[in-house]
PDB file of C-alpha atoms in Angstrom:
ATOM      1  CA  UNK B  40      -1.826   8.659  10.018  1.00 65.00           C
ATOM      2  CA  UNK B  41      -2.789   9.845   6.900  1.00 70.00           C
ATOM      3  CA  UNK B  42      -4.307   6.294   5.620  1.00 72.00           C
ATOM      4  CA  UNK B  43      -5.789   5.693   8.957  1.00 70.00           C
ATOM      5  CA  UNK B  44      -7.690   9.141   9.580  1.00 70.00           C
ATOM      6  CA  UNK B  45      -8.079  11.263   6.491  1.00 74.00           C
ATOM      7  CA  UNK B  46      -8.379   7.747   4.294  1.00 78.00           C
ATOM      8  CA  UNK B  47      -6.183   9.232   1.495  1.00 81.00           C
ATOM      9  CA  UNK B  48      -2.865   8.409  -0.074  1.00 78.00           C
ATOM     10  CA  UNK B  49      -0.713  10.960  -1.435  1.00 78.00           C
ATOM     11  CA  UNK B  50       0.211   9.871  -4.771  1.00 71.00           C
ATOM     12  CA  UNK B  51       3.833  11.521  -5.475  1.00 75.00           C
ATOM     13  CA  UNK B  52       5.192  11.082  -2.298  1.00 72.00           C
ATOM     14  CA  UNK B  53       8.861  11.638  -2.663  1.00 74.00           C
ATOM     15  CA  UNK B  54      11.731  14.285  -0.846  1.00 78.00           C
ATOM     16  CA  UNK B  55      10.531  17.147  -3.359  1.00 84.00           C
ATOM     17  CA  UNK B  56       7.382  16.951  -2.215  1.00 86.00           C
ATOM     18  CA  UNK B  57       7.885  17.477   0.914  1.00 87.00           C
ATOM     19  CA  UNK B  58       8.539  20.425   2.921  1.00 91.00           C
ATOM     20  CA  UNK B  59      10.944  20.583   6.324  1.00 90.00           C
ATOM     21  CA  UNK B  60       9.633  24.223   8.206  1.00 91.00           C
ATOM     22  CA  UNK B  61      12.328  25.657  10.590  1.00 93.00           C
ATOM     23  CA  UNK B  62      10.675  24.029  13.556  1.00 90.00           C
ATOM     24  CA  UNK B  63      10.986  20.797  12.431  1.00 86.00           C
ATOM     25  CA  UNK B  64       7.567  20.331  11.243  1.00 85.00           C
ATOM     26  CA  UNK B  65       6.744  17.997   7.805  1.00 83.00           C
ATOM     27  CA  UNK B  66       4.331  19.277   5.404  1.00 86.00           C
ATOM     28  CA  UNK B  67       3.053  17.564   1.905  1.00 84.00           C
ATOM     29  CA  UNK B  68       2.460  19.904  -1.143  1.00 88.00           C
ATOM     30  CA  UNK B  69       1.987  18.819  -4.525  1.00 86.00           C
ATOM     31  CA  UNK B  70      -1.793  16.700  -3.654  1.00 81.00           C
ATOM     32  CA  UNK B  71      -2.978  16.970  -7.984  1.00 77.00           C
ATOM     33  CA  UNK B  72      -2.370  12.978  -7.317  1.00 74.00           C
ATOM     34  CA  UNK B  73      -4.359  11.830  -4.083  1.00 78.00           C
ATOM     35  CA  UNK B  74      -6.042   8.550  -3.727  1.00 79.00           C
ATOM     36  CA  UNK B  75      -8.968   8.303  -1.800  1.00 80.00           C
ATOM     37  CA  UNK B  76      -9.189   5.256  -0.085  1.00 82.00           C
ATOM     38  CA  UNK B  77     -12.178   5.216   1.927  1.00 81.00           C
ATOM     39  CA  UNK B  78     -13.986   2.445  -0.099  1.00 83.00           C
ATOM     40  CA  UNK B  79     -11.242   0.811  -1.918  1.00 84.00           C
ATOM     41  CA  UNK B  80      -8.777   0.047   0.987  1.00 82.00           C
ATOM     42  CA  UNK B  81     -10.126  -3.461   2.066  1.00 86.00           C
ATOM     43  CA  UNK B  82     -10.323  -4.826  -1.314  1.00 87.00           C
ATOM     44  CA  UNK B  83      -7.117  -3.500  -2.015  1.00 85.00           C
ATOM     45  CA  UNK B  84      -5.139  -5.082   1.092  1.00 85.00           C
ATOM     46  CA  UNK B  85      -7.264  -8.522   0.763  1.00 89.00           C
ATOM     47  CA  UNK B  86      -5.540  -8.354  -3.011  1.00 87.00           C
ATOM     48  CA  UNK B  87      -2.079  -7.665  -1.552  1.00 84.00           C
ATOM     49  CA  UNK B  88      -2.070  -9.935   1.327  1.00 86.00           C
ATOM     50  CA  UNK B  89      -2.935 -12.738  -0.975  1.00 88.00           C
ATOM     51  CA  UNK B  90      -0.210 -11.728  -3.458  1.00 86.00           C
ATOM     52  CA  UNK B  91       2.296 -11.549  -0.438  1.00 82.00           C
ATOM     53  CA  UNK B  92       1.261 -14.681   0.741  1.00 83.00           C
ATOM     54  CA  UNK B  93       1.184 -16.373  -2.953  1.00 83.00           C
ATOM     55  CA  UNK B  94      -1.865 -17.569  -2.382  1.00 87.00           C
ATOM     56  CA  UNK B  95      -3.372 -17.915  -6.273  1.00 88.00           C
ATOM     57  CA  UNK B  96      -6.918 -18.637  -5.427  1.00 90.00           C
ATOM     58  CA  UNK B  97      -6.999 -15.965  -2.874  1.00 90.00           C
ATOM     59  CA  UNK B  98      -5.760 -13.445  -5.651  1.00 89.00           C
ATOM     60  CA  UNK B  99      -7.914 -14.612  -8.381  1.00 88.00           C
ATOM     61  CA  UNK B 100     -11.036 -14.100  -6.069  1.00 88.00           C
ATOM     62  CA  UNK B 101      -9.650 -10.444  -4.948  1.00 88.00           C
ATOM     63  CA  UNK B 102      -8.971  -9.678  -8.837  1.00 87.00           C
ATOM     64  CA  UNK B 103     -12.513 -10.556  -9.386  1.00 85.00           C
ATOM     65  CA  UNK B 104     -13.467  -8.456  -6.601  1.00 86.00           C
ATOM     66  CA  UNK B 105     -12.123  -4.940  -8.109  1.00 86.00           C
ATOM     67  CA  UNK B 106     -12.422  -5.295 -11.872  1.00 85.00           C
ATOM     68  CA  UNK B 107     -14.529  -3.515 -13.760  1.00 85.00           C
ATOM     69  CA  UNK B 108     -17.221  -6.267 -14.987  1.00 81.00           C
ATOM     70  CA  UNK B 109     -17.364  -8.760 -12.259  1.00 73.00           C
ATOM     71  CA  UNK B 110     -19.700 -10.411 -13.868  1.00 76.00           C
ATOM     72  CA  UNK B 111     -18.197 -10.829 -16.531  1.00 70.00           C
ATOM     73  CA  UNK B 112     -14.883 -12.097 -15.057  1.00 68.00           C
ATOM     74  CA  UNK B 113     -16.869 -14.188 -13.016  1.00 70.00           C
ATOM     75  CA  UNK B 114     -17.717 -16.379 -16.074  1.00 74.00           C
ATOM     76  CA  UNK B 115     -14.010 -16.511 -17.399  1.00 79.00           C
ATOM     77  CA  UNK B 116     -13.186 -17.264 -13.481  1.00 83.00           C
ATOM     78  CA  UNK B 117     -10.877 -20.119 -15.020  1.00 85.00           C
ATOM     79  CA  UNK B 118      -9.248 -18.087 -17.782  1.00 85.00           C
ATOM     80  CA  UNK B 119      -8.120 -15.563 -14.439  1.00 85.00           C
ATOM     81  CA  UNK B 120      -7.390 -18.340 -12.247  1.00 87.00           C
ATOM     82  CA  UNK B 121      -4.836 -19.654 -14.670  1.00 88.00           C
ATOM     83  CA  UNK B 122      -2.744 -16.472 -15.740  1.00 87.00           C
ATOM     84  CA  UNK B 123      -2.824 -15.811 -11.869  1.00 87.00           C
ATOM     85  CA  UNK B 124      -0.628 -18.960 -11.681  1.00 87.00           C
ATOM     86  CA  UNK B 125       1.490 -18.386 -14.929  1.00 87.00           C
ATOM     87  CA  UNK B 126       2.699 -15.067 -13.941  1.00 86.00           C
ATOM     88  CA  UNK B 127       3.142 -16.291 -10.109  1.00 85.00           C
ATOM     89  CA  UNK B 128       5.079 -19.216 -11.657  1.00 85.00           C
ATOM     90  CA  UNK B 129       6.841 -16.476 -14.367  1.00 85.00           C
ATOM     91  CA  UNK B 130       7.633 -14.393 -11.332  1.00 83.00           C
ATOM     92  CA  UNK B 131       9.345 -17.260  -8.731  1.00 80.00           C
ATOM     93  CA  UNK B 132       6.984 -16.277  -6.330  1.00 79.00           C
ATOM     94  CA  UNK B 133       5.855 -19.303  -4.311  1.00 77.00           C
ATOM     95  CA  UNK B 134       2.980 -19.827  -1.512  1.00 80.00           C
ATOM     96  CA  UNK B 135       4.116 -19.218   1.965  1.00 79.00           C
ATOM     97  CA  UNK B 136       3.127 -21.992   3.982  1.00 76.00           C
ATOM     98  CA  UNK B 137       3.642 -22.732   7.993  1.00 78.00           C
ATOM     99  CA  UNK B 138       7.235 -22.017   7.508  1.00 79.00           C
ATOM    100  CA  UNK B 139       6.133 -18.350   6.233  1.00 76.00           C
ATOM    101  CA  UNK B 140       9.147 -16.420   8.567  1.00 79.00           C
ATOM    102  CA  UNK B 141      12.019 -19.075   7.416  1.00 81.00           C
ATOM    103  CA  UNK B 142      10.699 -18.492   3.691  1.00 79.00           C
ATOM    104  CA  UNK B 143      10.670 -14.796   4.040  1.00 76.00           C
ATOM    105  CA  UNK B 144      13.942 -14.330   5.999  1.00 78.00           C
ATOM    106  CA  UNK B 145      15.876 -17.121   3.076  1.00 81.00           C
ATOM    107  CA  UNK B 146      14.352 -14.706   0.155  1.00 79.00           C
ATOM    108  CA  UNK B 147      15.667 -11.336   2.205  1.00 78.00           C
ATOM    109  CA  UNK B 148      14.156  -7.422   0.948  1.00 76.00           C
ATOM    110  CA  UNK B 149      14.673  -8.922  -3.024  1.00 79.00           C
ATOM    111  CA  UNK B 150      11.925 -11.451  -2.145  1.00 79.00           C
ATOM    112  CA  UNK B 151       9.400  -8.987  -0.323  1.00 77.00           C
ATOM    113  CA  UNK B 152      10.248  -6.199  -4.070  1.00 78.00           C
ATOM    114  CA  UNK B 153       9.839  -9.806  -6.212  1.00 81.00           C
ATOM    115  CA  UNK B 154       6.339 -10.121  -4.021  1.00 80.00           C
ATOM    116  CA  UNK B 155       5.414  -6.371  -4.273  1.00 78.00           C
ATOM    117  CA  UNK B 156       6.821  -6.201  -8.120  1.00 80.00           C
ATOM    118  CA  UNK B 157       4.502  -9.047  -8.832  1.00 83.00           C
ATOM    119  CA  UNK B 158       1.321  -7.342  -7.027  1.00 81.00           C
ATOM    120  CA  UNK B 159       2.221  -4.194  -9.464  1.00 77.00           C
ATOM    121  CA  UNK B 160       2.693  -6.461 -12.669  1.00 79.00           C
ATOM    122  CA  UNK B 161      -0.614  -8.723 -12.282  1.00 82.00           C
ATOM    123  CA  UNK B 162      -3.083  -5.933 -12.994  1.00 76.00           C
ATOM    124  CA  UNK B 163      -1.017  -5.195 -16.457  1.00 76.00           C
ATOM    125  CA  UNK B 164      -1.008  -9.209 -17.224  1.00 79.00           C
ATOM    126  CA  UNK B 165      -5.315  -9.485 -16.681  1.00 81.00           C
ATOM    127  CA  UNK B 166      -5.717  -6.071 -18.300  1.00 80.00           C
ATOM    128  CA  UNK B 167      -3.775  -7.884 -21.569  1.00 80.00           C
ATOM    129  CA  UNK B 168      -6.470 -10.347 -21.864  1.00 78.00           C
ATOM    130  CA  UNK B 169      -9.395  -8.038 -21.205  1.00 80.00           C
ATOM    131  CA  UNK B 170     -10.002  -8.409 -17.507  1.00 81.00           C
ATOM    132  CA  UNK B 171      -9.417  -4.748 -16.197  1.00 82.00           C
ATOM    133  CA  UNK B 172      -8.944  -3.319 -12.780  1.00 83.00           C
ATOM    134  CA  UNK B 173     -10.550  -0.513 -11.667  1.00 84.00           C
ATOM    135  CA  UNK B 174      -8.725   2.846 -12.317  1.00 81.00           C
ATOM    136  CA  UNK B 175      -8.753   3.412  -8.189  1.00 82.00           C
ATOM    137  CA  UNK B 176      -6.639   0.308  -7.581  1.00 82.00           C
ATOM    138  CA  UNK B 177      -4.470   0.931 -10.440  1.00 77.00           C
ATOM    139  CA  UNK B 178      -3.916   4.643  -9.477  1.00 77.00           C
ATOM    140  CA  UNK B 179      -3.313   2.807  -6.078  1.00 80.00           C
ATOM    141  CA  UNK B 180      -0.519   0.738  -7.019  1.00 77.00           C
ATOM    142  CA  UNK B 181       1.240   3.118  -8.904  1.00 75.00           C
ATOM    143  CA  UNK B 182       1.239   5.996  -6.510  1.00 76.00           C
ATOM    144  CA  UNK B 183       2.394   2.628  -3.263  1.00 75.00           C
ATOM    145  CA  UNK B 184       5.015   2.154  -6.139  1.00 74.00           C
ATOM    146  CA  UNK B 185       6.433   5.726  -6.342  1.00 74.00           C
ATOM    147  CA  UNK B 186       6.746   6.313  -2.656  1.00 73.00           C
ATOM    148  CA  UNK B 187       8.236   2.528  -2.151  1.00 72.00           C
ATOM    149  CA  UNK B 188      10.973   4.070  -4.948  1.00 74.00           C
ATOM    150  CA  UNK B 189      11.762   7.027  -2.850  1.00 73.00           C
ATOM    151  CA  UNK B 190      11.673   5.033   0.390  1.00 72.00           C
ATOM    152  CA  UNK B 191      14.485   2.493  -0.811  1.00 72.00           C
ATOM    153  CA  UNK B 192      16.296   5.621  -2.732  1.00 76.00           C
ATOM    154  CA  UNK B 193      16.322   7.352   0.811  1.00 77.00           C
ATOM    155  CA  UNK B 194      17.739   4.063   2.463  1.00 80.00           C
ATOM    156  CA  UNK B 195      20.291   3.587  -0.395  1.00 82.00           C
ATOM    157  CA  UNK B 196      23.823   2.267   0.982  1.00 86.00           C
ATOM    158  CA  UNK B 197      22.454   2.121   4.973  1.00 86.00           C
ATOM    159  CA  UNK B 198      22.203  -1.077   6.380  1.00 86.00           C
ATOM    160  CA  UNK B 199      18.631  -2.509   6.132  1.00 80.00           C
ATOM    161  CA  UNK B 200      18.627  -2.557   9.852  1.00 86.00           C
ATOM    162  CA  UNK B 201      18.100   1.205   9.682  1.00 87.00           C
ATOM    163  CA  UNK B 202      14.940   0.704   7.465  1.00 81.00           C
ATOM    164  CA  UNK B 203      13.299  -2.080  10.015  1.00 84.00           C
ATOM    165  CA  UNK B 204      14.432   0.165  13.132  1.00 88.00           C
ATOM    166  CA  UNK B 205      12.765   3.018  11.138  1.00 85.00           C
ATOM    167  CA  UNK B 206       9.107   1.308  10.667  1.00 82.00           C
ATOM    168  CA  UNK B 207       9.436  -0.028  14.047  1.00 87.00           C
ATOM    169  CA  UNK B 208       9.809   3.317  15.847  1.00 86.00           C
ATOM    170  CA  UNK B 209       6.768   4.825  13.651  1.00 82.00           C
ATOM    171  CA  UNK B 210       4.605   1.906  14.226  1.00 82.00           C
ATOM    172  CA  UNK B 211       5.228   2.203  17.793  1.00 85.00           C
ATOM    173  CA  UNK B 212       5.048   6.232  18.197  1.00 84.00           C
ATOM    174  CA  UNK B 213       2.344   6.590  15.587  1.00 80.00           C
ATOM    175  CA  UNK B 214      -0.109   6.209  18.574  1.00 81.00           C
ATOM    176  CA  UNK B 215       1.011   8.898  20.535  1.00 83.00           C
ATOM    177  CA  UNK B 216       1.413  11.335  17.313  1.00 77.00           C
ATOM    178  CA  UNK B 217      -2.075  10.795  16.397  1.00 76.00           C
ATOM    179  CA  UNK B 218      -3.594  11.100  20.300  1.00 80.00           C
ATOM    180  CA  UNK B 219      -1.104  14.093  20.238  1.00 79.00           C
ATOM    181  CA  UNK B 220      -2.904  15.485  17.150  1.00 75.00           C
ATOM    182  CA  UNK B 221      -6.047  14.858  18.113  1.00 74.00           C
ATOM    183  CA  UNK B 222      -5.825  16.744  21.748  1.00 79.00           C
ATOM    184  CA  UNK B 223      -4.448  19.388  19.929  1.00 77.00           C
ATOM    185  CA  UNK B 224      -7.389  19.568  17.688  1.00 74.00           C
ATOM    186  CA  UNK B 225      -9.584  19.656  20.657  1.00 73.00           C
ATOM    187  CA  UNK B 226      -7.786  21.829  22.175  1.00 72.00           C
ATOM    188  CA  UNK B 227      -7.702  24.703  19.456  1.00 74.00           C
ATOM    189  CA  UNK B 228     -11.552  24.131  19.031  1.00 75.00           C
ATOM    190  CA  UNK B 229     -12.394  24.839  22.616  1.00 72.00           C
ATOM    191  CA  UNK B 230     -10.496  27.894  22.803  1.00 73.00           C
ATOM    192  CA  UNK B 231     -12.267  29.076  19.269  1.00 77.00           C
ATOM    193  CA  UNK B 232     -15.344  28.346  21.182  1.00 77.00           C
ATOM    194  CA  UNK B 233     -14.290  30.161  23.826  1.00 74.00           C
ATOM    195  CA  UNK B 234     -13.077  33.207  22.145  1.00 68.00           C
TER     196      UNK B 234
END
C-alpha cells in the first residue's frame, strides 16, 4: 500500500521499527531513511525483472538507463555489456527461458536470494569501473535489502510454506485494505465538512 499510494519505501523496515498499538493497529516510526519512488520505480523494476530473468542485454540497457552519465555509458555500451555477463556468469545465475517455473522451482528460495544478491552486487561491480548508478537506486537496493533481511529473519525455522501463504493472503486482501482505507478517508472528510 505504501509503494502503490504514497510512492515511498521505508528504508529501515525491520520489527524495531515498528510499532503494535493495543488495538492491533501497525504503525512505522523511524522515516530519517525513506525512498521516494515516484520517478524511479519503473526503471528500477525494468532493472530487476531483467536481473530475475537473467536476461544480460535487458540489464545492460536498464543499467544504462539509471546511471549517472548515460551518455557516457552509452559509448562504453560494450565495456557494460560484458561485466554484465562476467558477474552473471561469476554469480551462477543463468537466463530463464520457456521452462522459467521448472528452473525456478529446481533452484528453490537460494536461487530467487542468488538472483536478488546478484541485482544488489551489479551496481558495486559497474561502479568499480566508473559506470555509477544513481544514488536513488542505490539507496533503493539497500533499504529492499534490509527489509528482505528482516523478512527471512522473521520466517527463520517456519516452513517456507508459511512465507508463500503469507504474500498470498496480502496480495489478495491488500485490495480490500486499501478500498477500506480509502472509504475511511472519505468518510472522516465529509464529516469535517460537515462539522
Amino acid at each position: 500500500a505504501h509503494l502503490l499510494i504514497y510512492r515511498e519505501f521505508h528504508g529501515d523496515l525491520h520489527p524495531g521499527n515498528v510499532l503494535l498499538t493495543p488495538d492491533g493497529e501497525l504503525h512505522f516510526v523511524d522515516w530519517g531513511n525513506t525512498v521516494d519512488i515516484q520517478h524511479i520505480w519503473k526503471p528500477a523494476v525494468q532493472y530487476v525483472q531483467a536481473v530475475l530473468t537473467g536476461n544480460t542485454d535487458a540489464v545492460t540497457e536498464s543499467l544504462l538507463a539509471i546511471c549517472t552519465e548515460p551518455d557516457l555509458s552509452a559509448k562504453r555500451r560494450s565495456e557494460l555489456a560484458a561485466i554484465v555477463v562476467k558477474t552473471f556468469a561469476d554469480a551462477e545465475v543463468a537466463p530463464l527461458g520457456m521452462d522459467f517455473v521448472v528452473t525456478l522451482h529446481r533452484e528453490g528460495l537460494e536461487g530467487w536470494m542468488r538472483r536478488l544478491d546478484l541485482a544488489v552486487n551489479l551496481g558495486s561491480a559497474v561502479s568499480r569501473q566508473g559506470i555509477t548508478v544513481k544514488g536513488e537506486y542505490l539507496h533503493l537496493a539497500r533499504s529492499v535489502s534490509a527489509m528482505l533481511g528482516s523478512l527471512s529473519g522473521l520466517y527463520k525455522g517456519l516452513p517456507t510454506a508459511d512465507l508463500v501463504r503469507d504474500c498470498v493472503q496480502m496480495i489478495v486482501l491488500m485490495p480490500t485494505y486499501l478500498g477500506a482505507d480509502y472509504v475511511s478517508g472519505q468518510r472522516i472528510r465529509f464529516l469535517r465538512n460537515l462539522a
